[in-house]
Short mmCIF file of C-alpha atoms and ligand atoms in Angstrom, two decimals:
data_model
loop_
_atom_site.label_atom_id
_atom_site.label_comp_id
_atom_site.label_asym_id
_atom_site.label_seq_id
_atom_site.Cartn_x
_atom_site.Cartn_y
_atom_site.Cartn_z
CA UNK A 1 101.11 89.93 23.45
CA UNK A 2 104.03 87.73 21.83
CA UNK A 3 101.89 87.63 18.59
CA UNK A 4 102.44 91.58 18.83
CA UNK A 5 106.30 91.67 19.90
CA UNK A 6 106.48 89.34 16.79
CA UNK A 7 105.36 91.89 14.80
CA UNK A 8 107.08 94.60 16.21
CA UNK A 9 110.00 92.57 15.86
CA UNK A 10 109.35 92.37 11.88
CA UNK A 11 108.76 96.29 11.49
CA UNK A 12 112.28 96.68 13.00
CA UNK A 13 113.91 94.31 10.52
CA UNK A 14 111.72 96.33 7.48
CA UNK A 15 114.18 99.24 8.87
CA UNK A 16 117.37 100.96 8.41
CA UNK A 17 119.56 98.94 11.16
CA UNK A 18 120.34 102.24 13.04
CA UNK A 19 116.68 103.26 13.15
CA UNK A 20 115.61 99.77 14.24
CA UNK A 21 117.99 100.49 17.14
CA UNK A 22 116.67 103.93 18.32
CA UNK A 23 113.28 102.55 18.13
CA UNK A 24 114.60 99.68 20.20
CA UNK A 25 115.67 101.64 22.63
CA UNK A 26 112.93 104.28 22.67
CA UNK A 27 110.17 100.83 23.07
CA UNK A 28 112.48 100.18 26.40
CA UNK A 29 112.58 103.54 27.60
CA UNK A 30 108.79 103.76 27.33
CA UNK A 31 107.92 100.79 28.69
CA UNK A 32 107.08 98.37 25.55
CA UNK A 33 108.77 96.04 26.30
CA UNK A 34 107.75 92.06 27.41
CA UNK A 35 108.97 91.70 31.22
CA UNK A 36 110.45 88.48 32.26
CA UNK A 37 107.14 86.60 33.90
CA UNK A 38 108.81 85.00 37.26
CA UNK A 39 111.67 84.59 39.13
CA UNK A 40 114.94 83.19 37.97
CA UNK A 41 115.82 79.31 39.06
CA UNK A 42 118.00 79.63 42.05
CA UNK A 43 121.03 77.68 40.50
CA UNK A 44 121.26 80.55 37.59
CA UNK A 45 122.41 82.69 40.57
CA UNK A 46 126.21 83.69 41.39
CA UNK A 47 128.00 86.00 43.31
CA UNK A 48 131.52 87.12 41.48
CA UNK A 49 133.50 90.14 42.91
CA UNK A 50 131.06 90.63 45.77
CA UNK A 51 128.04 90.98 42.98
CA UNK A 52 125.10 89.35 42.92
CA UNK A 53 124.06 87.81 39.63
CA UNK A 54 120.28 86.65 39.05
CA UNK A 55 121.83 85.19 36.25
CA UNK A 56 124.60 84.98 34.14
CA UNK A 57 123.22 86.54 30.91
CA UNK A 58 124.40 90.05 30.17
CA UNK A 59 123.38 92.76 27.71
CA UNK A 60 126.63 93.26 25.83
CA UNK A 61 128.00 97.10 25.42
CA UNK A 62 127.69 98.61 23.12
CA UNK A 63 123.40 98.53 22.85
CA UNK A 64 122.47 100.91 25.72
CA UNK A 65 125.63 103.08 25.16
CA UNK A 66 124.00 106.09 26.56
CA UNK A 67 122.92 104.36 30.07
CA UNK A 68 119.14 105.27 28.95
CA UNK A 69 117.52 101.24 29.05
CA UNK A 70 119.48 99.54 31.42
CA UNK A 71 116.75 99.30 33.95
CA UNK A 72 114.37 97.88 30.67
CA UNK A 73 116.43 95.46 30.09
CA UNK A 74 116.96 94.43 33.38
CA UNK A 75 113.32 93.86 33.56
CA UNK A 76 113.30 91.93 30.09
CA UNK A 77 115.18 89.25 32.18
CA UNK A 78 119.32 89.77 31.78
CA UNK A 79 121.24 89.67 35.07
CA UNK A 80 122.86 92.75 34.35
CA UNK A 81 123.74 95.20 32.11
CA UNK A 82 127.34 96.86 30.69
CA UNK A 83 126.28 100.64 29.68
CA UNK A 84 128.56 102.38 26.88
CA UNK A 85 131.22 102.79 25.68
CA UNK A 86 131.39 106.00 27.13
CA UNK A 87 134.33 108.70 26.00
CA UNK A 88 135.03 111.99 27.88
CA UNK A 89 133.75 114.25 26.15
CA UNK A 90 130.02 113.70 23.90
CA UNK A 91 131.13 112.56 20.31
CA UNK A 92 129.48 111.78 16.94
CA UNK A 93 131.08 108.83 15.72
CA UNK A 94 131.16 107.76 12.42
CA UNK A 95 129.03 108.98 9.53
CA UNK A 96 125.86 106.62 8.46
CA UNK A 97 125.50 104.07 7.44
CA UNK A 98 127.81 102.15 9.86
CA UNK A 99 125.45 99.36 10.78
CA UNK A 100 124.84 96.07 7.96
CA UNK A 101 123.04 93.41 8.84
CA UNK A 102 122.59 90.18 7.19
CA UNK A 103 120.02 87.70 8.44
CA UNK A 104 121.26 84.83 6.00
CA UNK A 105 124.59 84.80 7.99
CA UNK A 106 122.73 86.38 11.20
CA UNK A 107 125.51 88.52 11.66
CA UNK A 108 126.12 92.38 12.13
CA UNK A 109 128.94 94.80 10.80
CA UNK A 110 129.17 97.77 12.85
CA UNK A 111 132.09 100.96 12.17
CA UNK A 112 129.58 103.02 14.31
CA UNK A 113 132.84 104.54 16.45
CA UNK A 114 132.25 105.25 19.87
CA UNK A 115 128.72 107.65 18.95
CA UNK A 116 127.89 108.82 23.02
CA UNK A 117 126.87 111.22 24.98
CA UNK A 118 129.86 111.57 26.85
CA UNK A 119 130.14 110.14 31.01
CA UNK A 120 128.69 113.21 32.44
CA UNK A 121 125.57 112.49 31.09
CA UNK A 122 125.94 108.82 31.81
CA UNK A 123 126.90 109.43 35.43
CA UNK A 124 123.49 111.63 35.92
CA UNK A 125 121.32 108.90 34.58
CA UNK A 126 122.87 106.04 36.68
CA UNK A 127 123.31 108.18 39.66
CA UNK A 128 120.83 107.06 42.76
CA UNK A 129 120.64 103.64 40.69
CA UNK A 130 120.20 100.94 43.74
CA UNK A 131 119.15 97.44 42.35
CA UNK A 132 120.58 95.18 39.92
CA UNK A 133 123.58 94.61 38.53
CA UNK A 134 125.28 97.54 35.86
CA UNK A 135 128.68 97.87 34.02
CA UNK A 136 129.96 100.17 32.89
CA UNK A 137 132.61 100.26 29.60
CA UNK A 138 134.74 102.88 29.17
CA UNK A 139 137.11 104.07 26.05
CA UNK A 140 139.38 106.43 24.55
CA UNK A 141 138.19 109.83 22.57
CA UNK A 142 138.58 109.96 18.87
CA UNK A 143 140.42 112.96 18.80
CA UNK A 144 141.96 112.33 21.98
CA UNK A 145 145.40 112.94 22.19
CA UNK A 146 146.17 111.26 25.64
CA UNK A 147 144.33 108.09 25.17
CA UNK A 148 145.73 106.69 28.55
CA UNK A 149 144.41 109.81 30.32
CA UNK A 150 141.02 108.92 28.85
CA UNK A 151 140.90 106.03 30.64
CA UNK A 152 142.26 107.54 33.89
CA UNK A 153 139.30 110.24 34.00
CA UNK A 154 136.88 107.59 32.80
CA UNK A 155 137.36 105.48 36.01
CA UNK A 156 137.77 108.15 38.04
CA UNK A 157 134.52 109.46 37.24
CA UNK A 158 132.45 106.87 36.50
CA UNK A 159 133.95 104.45 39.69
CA UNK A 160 130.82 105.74 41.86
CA UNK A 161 127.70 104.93 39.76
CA UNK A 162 128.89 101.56 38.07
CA UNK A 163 129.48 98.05 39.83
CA UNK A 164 132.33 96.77 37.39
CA UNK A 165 134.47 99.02 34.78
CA UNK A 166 135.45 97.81 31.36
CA UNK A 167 138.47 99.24 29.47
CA UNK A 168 137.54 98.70 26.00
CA UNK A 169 140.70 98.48 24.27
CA UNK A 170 139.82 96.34 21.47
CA UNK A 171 136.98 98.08 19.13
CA UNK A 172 137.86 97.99 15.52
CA UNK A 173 136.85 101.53 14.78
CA UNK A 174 138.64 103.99 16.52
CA UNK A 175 141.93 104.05 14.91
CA UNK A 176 144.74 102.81 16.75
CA UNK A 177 142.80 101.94 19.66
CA UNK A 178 143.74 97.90 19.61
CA UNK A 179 147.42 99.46 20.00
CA UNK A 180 146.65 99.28 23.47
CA UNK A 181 146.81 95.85 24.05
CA UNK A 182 150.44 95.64 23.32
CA UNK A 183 151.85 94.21 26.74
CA UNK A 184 153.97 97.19 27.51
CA UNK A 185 151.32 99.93 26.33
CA UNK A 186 148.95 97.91 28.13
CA UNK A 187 150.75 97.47 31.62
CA UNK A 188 151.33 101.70 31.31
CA UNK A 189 147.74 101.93 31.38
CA UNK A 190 146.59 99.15 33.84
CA UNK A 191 148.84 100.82 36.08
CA UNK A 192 147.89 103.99 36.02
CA UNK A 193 143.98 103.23 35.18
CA UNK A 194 144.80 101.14 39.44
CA UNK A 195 146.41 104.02 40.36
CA UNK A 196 143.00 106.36 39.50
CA UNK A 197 140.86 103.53 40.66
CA UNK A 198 142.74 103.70 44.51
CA UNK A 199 141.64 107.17 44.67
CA UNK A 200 138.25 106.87 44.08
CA UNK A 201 135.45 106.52 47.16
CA UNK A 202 134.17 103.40 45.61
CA UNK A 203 136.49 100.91 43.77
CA UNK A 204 134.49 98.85 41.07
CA UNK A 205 136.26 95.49 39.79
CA UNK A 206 137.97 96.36 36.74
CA UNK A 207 137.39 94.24 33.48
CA UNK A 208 139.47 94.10 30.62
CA UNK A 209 137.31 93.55 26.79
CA UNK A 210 139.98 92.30 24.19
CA UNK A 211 140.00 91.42 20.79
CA UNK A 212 139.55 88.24 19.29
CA UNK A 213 142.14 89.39 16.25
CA UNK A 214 144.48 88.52 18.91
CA UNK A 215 147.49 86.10 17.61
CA UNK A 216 147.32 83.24 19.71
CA UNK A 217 151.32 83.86 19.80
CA UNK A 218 150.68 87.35 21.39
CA UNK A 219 147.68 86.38 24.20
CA UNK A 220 150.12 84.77 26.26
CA UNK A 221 152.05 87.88 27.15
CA UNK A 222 148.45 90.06 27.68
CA UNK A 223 146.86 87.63 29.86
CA UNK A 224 150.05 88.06 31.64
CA UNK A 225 149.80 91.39 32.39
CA UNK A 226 146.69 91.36 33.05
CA UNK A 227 147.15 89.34 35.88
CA UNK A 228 149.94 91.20 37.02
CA UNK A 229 148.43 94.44 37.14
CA UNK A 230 145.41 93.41 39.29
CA UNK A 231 142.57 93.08 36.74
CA UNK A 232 139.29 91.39 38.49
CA UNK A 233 138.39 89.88 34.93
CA UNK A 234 138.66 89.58 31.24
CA UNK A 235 135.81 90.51 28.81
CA UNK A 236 136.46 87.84 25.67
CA UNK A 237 135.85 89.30 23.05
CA UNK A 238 134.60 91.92 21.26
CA UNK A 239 134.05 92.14 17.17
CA UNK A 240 136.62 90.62 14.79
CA UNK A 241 137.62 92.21 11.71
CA UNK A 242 137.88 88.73 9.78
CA UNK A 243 135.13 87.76 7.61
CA UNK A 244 135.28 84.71 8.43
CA UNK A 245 132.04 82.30 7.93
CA UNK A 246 130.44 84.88 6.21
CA UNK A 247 128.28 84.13 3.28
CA UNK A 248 126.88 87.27 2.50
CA UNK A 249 129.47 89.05 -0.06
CA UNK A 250 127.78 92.52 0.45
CA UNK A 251 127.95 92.21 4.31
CA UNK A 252 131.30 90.60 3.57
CA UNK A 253 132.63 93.98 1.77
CA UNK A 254 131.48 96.53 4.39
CA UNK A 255 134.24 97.61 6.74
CA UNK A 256 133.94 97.32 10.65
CA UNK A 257 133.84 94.87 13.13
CA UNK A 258 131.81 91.54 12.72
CA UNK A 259 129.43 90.10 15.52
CA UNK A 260 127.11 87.16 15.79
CA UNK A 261 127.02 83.99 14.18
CA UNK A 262 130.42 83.69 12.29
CA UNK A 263 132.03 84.87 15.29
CA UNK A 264 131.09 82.06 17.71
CA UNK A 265 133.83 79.68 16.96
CA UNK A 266 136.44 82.58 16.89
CA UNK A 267 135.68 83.80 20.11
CA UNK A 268 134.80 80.57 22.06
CA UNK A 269 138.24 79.32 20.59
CA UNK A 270 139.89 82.26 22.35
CA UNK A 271 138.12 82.29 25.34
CA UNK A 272 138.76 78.76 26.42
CA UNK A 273 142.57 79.49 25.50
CA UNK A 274 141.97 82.76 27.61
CA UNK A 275 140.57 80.11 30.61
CA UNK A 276 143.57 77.59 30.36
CA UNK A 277 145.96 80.62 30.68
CA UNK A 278 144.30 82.04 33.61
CA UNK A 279 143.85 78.64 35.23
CA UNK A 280 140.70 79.39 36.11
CA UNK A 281 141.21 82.25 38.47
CA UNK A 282 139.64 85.38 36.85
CA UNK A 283 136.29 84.99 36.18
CA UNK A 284 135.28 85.53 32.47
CA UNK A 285 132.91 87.08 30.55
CA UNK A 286 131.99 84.96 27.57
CA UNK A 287 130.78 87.06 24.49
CA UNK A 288 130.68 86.87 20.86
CA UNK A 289 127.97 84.67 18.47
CA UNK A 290 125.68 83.39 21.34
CA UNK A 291 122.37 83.03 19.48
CA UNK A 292 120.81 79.82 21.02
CA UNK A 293 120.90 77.74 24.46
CA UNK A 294 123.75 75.35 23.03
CA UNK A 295 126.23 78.39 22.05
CA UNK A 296 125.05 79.73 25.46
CA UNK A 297 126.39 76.15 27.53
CA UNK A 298 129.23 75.54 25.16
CA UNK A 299 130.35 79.31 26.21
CA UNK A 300 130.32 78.28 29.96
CA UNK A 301 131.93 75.03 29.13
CA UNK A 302 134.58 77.11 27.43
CA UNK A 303 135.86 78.84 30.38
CA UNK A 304 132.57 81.50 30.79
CA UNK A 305 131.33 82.58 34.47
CA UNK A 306 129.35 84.80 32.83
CA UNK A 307 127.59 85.57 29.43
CA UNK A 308 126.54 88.61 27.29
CA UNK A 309 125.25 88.65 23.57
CA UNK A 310 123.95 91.76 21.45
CA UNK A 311 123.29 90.56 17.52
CA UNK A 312 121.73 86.97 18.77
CA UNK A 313 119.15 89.45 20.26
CA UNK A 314 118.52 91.54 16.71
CA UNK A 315 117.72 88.58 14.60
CA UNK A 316 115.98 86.19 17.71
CA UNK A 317 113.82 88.62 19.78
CA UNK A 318 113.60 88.94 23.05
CA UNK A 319 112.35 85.21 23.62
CA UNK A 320 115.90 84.31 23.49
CA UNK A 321 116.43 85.46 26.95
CA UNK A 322 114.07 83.01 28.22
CA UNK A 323 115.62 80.01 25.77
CA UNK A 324 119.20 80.89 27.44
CA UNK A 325 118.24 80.70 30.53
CA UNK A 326 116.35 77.48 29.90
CA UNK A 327 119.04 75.75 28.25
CA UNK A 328 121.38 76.28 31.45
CA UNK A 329 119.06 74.78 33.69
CA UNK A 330 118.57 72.06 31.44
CA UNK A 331 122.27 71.67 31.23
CA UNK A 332 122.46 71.81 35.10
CA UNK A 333 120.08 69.32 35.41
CA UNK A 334 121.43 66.90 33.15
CA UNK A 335 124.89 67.19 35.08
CA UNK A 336 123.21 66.83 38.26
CA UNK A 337 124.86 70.20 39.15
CA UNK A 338 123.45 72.84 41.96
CA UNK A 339 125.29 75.46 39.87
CA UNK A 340 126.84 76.24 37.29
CA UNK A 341 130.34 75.95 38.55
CA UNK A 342 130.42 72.28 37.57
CA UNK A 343 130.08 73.42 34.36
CA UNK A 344 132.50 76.52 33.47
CA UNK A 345 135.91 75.49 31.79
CA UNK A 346 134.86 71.72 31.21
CA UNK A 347 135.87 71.42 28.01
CA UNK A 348 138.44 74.41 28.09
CA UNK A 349 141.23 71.98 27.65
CA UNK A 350 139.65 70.67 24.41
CA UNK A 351 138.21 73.69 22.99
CA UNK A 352 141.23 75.80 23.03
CA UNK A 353 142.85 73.60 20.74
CA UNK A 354 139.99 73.05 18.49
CA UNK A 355 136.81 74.64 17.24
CA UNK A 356 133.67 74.49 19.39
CA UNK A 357 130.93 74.68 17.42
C1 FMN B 401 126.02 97.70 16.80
C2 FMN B 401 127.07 97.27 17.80
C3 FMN B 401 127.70 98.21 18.60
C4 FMN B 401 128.66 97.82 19.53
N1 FMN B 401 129.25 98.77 20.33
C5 FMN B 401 130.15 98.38 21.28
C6 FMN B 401 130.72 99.32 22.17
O1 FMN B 401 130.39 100.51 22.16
N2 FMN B 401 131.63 98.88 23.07
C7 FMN B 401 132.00 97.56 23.17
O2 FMN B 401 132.82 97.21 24.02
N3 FMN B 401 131.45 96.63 22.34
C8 FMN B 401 130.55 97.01 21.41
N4 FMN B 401 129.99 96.07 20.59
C9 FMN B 401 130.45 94.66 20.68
C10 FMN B 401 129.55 93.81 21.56
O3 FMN B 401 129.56 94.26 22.89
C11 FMN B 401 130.02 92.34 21.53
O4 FMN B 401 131.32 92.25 22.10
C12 FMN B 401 130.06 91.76 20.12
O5 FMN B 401 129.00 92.26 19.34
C13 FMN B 401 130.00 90.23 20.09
O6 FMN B 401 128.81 89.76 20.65
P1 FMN B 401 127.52 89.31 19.76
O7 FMN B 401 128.03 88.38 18.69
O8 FMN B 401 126.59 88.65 20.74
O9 FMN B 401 126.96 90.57 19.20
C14 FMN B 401 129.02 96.45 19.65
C15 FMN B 401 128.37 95.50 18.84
C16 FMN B 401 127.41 95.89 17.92
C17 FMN B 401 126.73 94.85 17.07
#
């Protein structure tokens, strides 16, 4: 059965990157897919904002955008899912091609541009959803010309069907969008995306997913009011326009936001800085180059409750899920910890200074 996921695995690569997703996602949605054989070890478990984790590894947004795999992937062995990004209104994104990959730096460029079939459709396929653990990310139309009322109708209708919300104000390709994350744009819209969130019949934790093209003189000031506004947690990060690390001029030269492998230190680096100015208090969401069990551990040493990958997953297969997983019970065990709360922000004081790689 591996031997075969192996192979499907290779056909996928042979492929245009944006086929190789759709097919990706069909497998899921038809069942092809290898499920995760038992259960999880009980000290992977956690319970953050009243949710219960299985364990901390998380399908990034931004693969199941349409909410049409989550309960696949579930099955595949993450401990939850974050469905979207999710606009309004049902938009095309940005014309093909808008995904590169390169396997010599392991790294993706993506200017895809919010592509989705809009949160009505979303809401119907989550809607009666009753196990496991699903986010859901929310952004800004294209064309939109109230960006902040975007985000007010997002969480106002997708509050019911999704057990945490993430405002994605940091994607690289819709124009303008990062603008957000200035401190008094920003506190506008935290306190009117609250204000939206107090009116709905159920009241998700709200996550914030930043940018890790941050200036380290700026974060500061956001983390700030992020705190102040009453954000449950902070989503660090999503893709970087530097091409930083990257050897492959052609990948290099494409436009868009970079993931995987030359993103680690970048966003690990910001994350633990992220930690230190929270003090530990708002759980994070570590993201951003995790392609093995030792990025995985030095992401929860960083300042990570929990993890989420996307382009480790396109070049390693689905057996990395397993390896994580693995790896943090090793880690555990070698601390003598019952959890991993011995472990997160350990080295935060050292790797927000320096590069942990
Ligand atoms: C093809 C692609 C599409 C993505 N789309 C989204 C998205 O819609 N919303 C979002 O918040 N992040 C999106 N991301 C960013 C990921 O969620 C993640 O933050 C980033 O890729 C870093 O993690 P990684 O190095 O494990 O891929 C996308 C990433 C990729 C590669």
């Amino acid at each position: 059965m591996n031997a075969l996921y192996g192979l499907g695995q290779a056909l996928l690569h042979a492929l245009d990157p944006e086929r190789a997703h759709d097919l990706a996602v069909k497998s899921l949605e038809l069942g092809l897919y290898p499920r995760q054989a038992g259960p999880d070890d009980p000290r992977l478990a956690q319970e953050l904002w009243g949710l219960k984790f299985r364990n901390p590894l998380g399908m990034a947004a931004g693969f199941d955008k349409d909410a049409r795999a989550w309960a696949p992937l579930l099955a595949t062995g993450f401990g939850f899912v974050e469905v979207g990004t999710l606009t309004p209104k049902a938009q095309d994104g940005n014309s093909p091609p808008r995904i590169f990959r390169s396997a010599r730096d392991a790294a993706i460029i993506n200017r895809l541009g919010f592509n989705n079939e809009g949160q009505a459709v979303a809401l119907s396929r989550l809607s009666g959803r009753r196990n496991g653990v699903v986010g859901v990310n929310i952004g800004a139309g294209r064309d939109s010309e109230d960006r902040i009322g975007d985000y007010v109708s997002g969480v106002a209708s997708m509050s019911a069907v999704a057990d945490y919300l993430t405002i994605n104000i940091s994607s690289p390709n819709t124009p303008g969008l990062r603008d957000l994350q200035a401190p008094e744009v920003l506190a506008a819209l935290l306190a009117r995306v609250q204000e939206a969130r107090g009116k709905a019949e159920k009241r998700p934790p709200l996550l914030v997913k930043l940018a890790p093209d941050i200036a380290d003189a700026d974060l500061p000031d956001i983390v700030r009011v992020i705190e102040a506004n009453g954000v449950d947690g902070i989503v660090v990060s999503n893709t970087t326009l530097s091409r930083e690390g990257v050897k492959d001029a052609a990948l290099a030269a494409e436009s868009g936001g970079l993931s995987g492998r030359p993103l680690f230190a970048r966003a690990t680096r910001m994350l633990a800085r992220v930690y230190m100015l929270t003090e530990g208090k708002l759980p994070l969401i570590g993201v951003g180059g995790i392609d093995g069990g030792a990025a995985a551990v030095a992401k929860i040493k960083a300042g990570a409750s929990l993890l989420q990958l996307y382009t480790g997953l396109v070049f390693e297969g689905p057996k990395l899920i397993g390896g994580i997983k693995q790896a943090l019970v090793e880690a555990m065990t070698n601390a003598k910890a019952g959890s991993l709360a011995p472990l997160i922000g350990r080295d935060a004081d050292r790797g927000a200074d320096a590069t942990i790689t």
